[in-house]
CSV table of C-alpha atoms in Angstrom, one decimal:
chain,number,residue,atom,x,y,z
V,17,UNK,CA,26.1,-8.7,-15.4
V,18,UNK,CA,26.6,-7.1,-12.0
V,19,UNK,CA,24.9,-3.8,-13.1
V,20,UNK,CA,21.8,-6.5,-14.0
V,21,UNK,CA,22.3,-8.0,-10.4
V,22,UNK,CA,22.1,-4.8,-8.8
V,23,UNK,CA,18.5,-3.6,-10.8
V,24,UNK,CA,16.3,-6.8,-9.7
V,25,UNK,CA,17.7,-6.5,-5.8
V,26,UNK,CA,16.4,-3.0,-6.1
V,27,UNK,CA,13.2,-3.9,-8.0
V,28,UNK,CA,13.2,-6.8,-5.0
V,29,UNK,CA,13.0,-3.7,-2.6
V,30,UNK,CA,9.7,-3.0,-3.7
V,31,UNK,CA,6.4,-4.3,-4.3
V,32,UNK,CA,4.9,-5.4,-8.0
V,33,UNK,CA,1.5,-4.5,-8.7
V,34,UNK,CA,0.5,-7.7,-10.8
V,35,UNK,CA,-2.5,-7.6,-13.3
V,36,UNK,CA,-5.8,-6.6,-11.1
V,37,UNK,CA,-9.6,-7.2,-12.5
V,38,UNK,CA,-11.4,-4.7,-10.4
V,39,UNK,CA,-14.8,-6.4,-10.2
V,40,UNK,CA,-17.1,-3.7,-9.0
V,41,UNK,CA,-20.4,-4.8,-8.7
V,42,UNK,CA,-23.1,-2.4,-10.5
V,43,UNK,CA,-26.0,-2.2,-13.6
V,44,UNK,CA,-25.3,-3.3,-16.7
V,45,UNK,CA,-26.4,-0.7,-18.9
V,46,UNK,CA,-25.3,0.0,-22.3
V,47,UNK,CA,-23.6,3.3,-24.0
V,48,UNK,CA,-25.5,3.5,-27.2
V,49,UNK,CA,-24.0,3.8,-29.2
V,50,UNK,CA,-20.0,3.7,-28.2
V,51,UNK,CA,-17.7,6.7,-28.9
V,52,UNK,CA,-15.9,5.9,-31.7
V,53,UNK,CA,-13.3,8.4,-30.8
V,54,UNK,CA,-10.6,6.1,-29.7
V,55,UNK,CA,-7.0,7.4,-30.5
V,56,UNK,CA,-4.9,5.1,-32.2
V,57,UNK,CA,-1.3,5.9,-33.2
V,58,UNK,CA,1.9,3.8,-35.1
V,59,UNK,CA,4.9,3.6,-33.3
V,60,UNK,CA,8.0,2.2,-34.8
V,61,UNK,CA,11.2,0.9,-33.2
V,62,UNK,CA,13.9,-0.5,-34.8
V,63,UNK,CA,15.6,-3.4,-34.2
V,64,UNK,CA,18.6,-2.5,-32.1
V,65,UNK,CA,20.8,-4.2,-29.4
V,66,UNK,CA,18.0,-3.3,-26.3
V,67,UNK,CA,15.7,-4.6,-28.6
V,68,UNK,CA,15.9,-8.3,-29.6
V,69,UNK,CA,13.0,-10.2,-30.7
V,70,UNK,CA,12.6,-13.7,-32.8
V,71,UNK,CA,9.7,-14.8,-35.2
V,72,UNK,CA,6.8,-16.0,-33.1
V,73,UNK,CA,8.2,-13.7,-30.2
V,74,UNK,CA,5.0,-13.3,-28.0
V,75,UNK,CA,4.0,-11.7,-24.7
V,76,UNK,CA,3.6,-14.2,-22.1
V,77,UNK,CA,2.6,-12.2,-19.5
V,78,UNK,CA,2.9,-8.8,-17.0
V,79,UNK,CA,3.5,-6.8,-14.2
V,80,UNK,CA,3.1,-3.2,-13.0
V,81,UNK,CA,5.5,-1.9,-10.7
V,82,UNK,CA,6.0,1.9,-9.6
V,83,UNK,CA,3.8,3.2,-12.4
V,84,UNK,CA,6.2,1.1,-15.0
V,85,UNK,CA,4.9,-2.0,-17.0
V,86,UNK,CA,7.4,-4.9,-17.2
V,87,UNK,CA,6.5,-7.5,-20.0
V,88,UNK,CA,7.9,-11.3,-20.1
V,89,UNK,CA,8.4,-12.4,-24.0
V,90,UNK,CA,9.2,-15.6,-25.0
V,91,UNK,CA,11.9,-16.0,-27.5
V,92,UNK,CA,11.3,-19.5,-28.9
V,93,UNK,CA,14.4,-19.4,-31.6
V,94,UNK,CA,16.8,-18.7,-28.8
V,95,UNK,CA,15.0,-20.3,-26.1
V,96,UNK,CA,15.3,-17.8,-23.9
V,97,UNK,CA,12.5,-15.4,-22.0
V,98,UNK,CA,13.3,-11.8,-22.2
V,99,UNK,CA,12.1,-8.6,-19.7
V,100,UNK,CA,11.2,-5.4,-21.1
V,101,UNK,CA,9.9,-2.0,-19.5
V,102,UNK,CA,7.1,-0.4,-21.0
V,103,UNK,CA,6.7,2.2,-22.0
V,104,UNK,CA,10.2,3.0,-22.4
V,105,UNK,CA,10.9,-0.5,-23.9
V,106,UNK,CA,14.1,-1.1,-22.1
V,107,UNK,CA,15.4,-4.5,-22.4
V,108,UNK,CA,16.2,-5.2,-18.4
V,109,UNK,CA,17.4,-9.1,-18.5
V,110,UNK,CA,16.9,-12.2,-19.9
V,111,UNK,CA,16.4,-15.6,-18.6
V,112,UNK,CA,17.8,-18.8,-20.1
V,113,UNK,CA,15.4,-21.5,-19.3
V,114,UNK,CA,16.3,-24.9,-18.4
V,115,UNK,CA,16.3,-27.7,-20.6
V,116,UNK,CA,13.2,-29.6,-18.3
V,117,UNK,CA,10.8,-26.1,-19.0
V,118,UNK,CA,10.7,-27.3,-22.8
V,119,UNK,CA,10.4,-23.5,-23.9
V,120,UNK,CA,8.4,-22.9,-27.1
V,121,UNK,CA,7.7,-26.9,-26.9
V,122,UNK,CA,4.4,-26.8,-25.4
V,123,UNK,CA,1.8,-24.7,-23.6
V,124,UNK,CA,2.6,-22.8,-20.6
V,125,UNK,CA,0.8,-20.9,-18.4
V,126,UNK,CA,3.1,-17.7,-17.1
V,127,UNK,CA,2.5,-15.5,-13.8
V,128,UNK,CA,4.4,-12.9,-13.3
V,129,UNK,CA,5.0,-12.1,-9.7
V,130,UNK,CA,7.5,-9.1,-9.4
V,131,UNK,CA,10.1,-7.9,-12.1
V,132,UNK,CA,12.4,-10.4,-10.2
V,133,UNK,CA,10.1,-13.5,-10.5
V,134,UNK,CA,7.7,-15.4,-12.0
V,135,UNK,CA,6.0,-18.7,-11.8
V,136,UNK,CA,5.1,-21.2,-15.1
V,137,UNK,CA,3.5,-24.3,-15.1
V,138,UNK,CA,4.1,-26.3,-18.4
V,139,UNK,CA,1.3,-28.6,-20.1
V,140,UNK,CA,3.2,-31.7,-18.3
V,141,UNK,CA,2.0,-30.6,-14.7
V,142,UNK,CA,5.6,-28.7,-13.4
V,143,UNK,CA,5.2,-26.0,-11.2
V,144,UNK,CA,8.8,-23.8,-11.9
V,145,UNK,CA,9.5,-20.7,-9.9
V,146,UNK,CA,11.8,-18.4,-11.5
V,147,UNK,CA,13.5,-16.3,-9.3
V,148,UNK,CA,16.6,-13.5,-9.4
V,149,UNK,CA,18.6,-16.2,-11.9
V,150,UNK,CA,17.5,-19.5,-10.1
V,151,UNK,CA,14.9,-21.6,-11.4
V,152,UNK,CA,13.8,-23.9,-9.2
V,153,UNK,CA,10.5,-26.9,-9.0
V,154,UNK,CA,7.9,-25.9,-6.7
V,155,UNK,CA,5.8,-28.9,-7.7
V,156,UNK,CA,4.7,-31.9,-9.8
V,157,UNK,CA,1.4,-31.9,-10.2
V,158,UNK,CA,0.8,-34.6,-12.9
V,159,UNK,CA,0.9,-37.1,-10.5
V,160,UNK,CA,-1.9,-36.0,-8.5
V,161,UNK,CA,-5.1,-37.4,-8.9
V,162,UNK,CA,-7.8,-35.2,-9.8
V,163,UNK,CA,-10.2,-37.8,-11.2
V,164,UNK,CA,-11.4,-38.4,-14.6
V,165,UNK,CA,-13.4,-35.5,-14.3
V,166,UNK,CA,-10.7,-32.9,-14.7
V,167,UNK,CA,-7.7,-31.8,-16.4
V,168,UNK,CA,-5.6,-28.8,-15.8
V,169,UNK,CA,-5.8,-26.0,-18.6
V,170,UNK,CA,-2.6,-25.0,-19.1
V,171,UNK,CA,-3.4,-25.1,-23.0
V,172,UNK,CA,-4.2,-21.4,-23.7
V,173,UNK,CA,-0.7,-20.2,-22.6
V,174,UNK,CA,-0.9,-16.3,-21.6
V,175,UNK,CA,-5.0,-16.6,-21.7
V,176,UNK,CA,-5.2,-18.7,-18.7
V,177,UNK,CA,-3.5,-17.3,-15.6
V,178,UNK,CA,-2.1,-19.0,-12.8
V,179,UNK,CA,-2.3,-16.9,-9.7
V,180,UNK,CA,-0.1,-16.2,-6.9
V,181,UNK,CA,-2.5,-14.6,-3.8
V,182,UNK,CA,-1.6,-12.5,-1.4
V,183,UNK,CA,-1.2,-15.4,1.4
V,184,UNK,CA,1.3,-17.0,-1.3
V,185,UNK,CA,-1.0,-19.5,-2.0
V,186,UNK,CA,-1.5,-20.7,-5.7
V,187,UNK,CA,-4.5,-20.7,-8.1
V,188,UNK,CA,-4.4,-22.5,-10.7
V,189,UNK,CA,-7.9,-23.3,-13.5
V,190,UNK,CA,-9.0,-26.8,-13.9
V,191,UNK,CA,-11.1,-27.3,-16.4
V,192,UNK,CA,-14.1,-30.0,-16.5
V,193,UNK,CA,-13.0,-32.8,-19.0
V,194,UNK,CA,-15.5,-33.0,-22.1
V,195,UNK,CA,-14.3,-36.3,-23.2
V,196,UNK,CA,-16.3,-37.7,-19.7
V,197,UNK,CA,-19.8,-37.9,-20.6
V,198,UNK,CA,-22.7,-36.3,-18.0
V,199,UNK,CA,-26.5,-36.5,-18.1
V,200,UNK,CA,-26.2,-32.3,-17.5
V,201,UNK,CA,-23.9,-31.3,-19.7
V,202,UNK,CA,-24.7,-27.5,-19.3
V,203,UNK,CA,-23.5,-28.0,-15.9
V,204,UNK,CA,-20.1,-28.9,-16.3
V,205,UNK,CA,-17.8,-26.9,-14.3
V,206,UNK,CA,-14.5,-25.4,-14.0
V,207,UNK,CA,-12.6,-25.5,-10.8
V,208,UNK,CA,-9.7,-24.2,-9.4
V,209,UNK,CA,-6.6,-25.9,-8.0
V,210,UNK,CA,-5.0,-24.4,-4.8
V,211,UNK,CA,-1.5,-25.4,-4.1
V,212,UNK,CA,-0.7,-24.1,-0.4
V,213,UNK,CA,2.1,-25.2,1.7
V,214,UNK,CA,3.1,-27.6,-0.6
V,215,UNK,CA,-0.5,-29.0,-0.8
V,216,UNK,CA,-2.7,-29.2,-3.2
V,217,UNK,CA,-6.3,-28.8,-2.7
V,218,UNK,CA,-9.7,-28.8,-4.9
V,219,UNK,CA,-11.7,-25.4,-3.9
V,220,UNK,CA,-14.8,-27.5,-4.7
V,221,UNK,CA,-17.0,-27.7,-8.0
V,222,UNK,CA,-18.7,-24.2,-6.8
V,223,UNK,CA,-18.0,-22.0,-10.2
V,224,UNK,CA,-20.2,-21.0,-12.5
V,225,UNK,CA,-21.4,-24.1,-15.1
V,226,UNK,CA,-20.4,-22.9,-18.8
V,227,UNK,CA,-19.5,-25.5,-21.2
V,228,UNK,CA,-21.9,-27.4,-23.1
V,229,UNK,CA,-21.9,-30.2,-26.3
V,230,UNK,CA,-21.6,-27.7,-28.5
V,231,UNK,CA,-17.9,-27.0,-30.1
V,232,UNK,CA,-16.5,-24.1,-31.3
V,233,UNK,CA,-13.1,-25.3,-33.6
V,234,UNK,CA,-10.5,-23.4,-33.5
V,235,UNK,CA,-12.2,-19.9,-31.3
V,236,UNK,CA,-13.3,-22.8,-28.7
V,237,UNK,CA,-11.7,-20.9,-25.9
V,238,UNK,CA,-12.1,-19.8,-22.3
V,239,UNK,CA,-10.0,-16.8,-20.9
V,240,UNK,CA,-9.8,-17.0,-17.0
V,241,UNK,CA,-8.1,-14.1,-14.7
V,242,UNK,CA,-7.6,-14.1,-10.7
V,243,UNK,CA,-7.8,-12.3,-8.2
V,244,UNK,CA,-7.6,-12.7,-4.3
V,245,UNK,CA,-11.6,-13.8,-4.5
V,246,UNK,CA,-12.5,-13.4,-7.6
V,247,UNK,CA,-12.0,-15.5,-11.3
V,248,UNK,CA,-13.3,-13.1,-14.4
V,249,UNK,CA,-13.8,-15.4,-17.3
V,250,UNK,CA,-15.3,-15.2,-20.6
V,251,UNK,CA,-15.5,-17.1,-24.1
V,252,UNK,CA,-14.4,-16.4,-27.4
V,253,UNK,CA,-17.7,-17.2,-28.9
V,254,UNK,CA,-20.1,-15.1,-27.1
V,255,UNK,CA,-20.1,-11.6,-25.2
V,256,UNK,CA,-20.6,-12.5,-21.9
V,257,UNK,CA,-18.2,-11.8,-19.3
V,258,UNK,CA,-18.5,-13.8,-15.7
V,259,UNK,CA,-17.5,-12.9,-12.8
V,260,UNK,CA,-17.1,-15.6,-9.7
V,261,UNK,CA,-17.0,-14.8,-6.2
V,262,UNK,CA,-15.4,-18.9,-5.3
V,263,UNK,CA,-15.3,-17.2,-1.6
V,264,UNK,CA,-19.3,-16.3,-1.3
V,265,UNK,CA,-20.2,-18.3,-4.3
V,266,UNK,CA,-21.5,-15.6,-6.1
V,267,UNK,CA,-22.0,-14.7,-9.6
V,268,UNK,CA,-22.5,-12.0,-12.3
V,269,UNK,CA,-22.9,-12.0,-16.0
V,270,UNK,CA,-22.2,-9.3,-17.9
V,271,UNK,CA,-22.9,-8.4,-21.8
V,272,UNK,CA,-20.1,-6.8,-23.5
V,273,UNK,CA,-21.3,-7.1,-26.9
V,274,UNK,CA,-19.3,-5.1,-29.9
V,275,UNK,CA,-21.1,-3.0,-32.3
V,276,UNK,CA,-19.8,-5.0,-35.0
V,277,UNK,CA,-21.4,-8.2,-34.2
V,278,UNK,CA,-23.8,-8.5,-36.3
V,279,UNK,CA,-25.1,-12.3,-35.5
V,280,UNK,CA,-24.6,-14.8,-32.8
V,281,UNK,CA,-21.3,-17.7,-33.2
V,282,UNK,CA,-22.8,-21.4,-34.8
V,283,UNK,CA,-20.9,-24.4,-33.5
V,284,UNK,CA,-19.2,-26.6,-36.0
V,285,UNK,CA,-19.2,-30.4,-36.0
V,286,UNK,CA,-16.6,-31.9,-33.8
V,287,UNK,CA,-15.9,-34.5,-36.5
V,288,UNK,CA,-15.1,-31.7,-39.2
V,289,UNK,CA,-11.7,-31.8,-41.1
V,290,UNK,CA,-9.1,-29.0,-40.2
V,291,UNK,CA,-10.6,-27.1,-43.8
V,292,UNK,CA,-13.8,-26.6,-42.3
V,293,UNK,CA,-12.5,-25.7,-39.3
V,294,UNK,CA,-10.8,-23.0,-40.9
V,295,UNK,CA,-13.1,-22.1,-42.6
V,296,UNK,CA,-15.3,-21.8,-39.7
V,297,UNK,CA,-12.9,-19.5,-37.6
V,298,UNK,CA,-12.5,-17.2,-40.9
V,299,UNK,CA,-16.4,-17.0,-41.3
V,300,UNK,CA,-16.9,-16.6,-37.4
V,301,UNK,CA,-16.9,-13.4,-35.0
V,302,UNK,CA,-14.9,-13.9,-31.6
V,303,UNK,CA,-13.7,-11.7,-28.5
V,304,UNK,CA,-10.2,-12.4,-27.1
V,305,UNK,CA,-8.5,-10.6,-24.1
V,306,UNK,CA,-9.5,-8.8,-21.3
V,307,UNK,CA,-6.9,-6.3,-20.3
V,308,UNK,CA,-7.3,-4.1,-16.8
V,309,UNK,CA,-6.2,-0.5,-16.7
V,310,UNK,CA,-5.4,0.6,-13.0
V,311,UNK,CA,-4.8,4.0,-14.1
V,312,UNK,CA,-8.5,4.5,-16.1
V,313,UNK,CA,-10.0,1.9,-14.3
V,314,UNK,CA,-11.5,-0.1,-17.0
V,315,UNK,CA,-10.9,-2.9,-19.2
V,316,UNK,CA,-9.7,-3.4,-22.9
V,317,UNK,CA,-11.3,-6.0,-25.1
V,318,UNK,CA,-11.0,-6.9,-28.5
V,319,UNK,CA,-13.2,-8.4,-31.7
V,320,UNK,CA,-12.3,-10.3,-34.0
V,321,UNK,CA,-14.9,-9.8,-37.4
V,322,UNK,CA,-15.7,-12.1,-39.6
V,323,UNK,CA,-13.7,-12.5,-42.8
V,324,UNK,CA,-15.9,-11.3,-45.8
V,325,UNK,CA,-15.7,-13.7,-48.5
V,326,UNK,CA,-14.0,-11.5,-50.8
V,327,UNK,CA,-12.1,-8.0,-50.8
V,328,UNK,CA,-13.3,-4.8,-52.4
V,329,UNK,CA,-11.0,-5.5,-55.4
V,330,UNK,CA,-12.8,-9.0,-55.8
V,331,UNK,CA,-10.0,-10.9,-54.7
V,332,UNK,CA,-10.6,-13.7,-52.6
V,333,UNK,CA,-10.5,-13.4,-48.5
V,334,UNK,CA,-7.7,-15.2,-46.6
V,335,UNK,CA,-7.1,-15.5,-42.8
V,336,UNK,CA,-5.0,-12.6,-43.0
V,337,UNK,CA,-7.6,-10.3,-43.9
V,338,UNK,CA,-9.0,-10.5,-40.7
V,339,UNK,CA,-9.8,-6.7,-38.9
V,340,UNK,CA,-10.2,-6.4,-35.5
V,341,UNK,CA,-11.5,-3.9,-33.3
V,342,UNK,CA,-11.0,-2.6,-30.0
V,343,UNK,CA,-13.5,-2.2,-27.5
V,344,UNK,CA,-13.0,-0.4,-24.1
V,345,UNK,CA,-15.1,-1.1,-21.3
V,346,UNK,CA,-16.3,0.2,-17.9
V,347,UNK,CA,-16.1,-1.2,-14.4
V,348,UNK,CA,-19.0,-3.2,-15.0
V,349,UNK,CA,-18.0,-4.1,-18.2
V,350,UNK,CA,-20.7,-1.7,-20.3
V,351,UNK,CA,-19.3,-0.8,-23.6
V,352,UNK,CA,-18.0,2.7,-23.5
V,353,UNK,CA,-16.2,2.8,-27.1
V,354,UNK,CA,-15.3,0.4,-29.5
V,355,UNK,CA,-13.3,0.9,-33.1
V,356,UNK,CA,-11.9,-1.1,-35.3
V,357,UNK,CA,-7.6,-1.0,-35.4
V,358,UNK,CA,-6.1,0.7,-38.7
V,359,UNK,CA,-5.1,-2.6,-41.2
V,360,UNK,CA,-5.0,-5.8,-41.0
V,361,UNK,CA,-4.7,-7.9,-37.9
V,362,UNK,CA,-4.2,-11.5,-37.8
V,363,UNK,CA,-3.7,-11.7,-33.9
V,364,UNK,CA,-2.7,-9.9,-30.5
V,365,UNK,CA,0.5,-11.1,-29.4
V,366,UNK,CA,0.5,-8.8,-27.0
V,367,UNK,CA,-1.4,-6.2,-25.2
V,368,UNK,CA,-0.1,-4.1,-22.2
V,369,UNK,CA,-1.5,-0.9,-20.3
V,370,UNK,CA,1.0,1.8,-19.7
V,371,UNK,CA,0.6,4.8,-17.6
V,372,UNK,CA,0.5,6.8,-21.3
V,373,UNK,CA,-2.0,4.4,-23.0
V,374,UNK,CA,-2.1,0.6,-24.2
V,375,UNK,CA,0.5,-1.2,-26.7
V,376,UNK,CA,-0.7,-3.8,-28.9
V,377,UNK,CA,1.4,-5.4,-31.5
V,378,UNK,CA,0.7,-4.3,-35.5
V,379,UNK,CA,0.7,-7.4,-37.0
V,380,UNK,CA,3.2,-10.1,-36.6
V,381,UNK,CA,6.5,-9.6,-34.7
V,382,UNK,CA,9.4,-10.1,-37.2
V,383,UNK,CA,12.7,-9.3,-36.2
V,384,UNK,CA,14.6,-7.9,-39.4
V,385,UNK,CA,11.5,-5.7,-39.3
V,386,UNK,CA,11.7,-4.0,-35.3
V,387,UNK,CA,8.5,-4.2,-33.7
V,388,UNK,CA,5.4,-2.1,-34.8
V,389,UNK,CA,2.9,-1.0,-32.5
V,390,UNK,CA,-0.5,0.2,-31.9
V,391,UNK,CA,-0.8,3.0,-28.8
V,392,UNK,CA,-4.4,3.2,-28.1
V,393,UNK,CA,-5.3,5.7,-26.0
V,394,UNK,CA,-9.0,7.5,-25.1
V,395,UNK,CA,-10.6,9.9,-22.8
V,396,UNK,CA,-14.5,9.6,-21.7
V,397,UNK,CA,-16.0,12.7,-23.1
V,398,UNK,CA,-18.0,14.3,-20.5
């Protein structure tokens, strides 16, 4: 335990370089077609004491600190959150998590600060700071009144980021409410929360309208990231990615559109039962993810292809059948190469850059099985 001590007052000695979107303005002009020559390798490790993961064991966020990646997983069976380095995958500590934090029980949004700390705010309104063994409240947000208007979006977990700026001030994404009815709804915005000093302020309904009517089912999701002036959001049913100045109150969109897209994403009925739901998510195209290399300068995004209605054998598709591909992107978000991952993919539980490439989970994280991983890496031909 001391030996642990002594790494994170060490790791405290320096500074963390969280995840960065590097927003560059610039044309949008497409690469036609992508390089397809995206490296993709298996690597293996078995299960072992520095290696301890549960069934539904999933990333909950990152950091990059001296050219290391540390990755926070949640360990729902244990109820504990466990630190590893990448790319070495070192287990460096675990946290047990207080009774109040309801690990595993709802939907948290995670920020991780420095490999000594991290913030979460549950899906009740807490505000916990984690930090060097001590967990402590920083605030209680549910009883603040934000009007019927909003609600806070806590709900996508590791998509959504709550954002610690360089002034120590807290971001956190509001979302406009959909149950309130509006004569525009195409201009229903998102906002975001500031909590500074131990106040809590409304930066003012200046982003970027995005949500209409129309619902999506189960791929009816926004992915929002921070930065000091920036919030870089996109939804899983189209390729458009946004990108919000909420200082000058400026915008950009962006297409990142993958090669394998071969028609635009129908809404479903909002009164349909959960089998044509799923049936609407298996028959349905989405993005997910936006992942920031600092050492390539660009971004990783992935694509999720609709399920074909039966495999080449004839037998009949399931959710699991689902392939995916990766797409990697420049500064200003053109498509520079795009292929589709080895397999079967059902979902990415986690995705982290490295300084030798990016890790991505192959298929689902079981423990009596190690972990199994994609390394992606990829060179711009010149």
């Amino acid at each position: 335990m001391n030996f642990i001590v002594y790494i994170f007052w060490v790791m405290m000695m320096f500074s963390c370089k969280t995840e960065h979107y590097d927003v560059s303005g610039g044309s949008n002009k497409p690469y036609d077609p992508p390089d397809t020559s995206i490296l993709i390798s298996h690597i293996y490790i078995p299960p072992s004491d520095s290696l301890i993961l549960s069934r539904g064991s999933k990333m909950i966020s990152y950091c990059i600190w001296n050219d290391s990646t540390y990755c926070l997983m949640e360990d729902c069976e244990n109820r504990i959150v466990r630190q590893y380095q990448f790319p070495s995958f070192h287990l460096v500590g675990h946290f047990p998590v207080p009774p109040e934090l309801a690990l595993c029980e709802g939907f948290h949004n995670y920020w991780f600060i420095d490999p000594s700390q991290y913030l979460v705010l549950t899906d009740q309104g807490d505000l916990f700071r984690y930090n060097n063994y001590i967990f402590k409240k920083e605030a209680d947000l549910k009883n603040i009144n934000l009007n019927s208007h909003y609600e806070f979006t806590t709900w996508l977990m590791d998509h959504n980021q709550i954002f610690q700026r360089i002034d120590s001030s807290i971001l956190i994404p509001i979302s406009y409410n959909r149950n309130v009815k509006t004569k525009n709804p195409e201009k229903r915005p998102s906002n975001v929360a500031m909590i500074q000093d131990g106040h809590l302020l409304l930066l003012g309904d200046r982003t970027v309208p995005h949500w209409t009517e129309e619902y999506y089912g189960l791929i009816d999701k926004m992915y929002e990231y921070f930065t000091d002036s920036t919030i870089v959001y996109m939804f899983s049913q189209n390729a458009q990615i946004r990108v919000f100045n909420y200082l000058s109150n400026q915008l950009s969109v962006s297409k990142a559109k993958s090669i394998y897209q071969k028609s635009e994403t129908e809404p479903v009925g909002k009164n349909d039962d959960k089998d044509a739901l799923w049936s609407h998510m298996k028959n349905s195209g989405h993005y997910e993810r936006l992942v920031y290399d600092p050492w390539k300068h660009w971004y990783y995004r992935f694509y999720f292809l609709p399920i074909p209605a039966h495999q080449q054998d004839g037998t009949t598709s399931t959710i699991r059948d689902r392939q995916v591909s990766i797409m990697i992107l420049d500064r200003t978000f053109n498509v520079i190469a795009e292929k589709i991952l080895p397999g079967k993919n059902q979902s990415i539980h986690l995705a982290i850059p490295t300084t030798s490439g990016l890790y991505i989970n192959d298929g689902p994280i079981i423990a009596s099985e190690g972990f199994k991983l994609f390394k992606i890496n990829y060179e711009i031909h010149k």
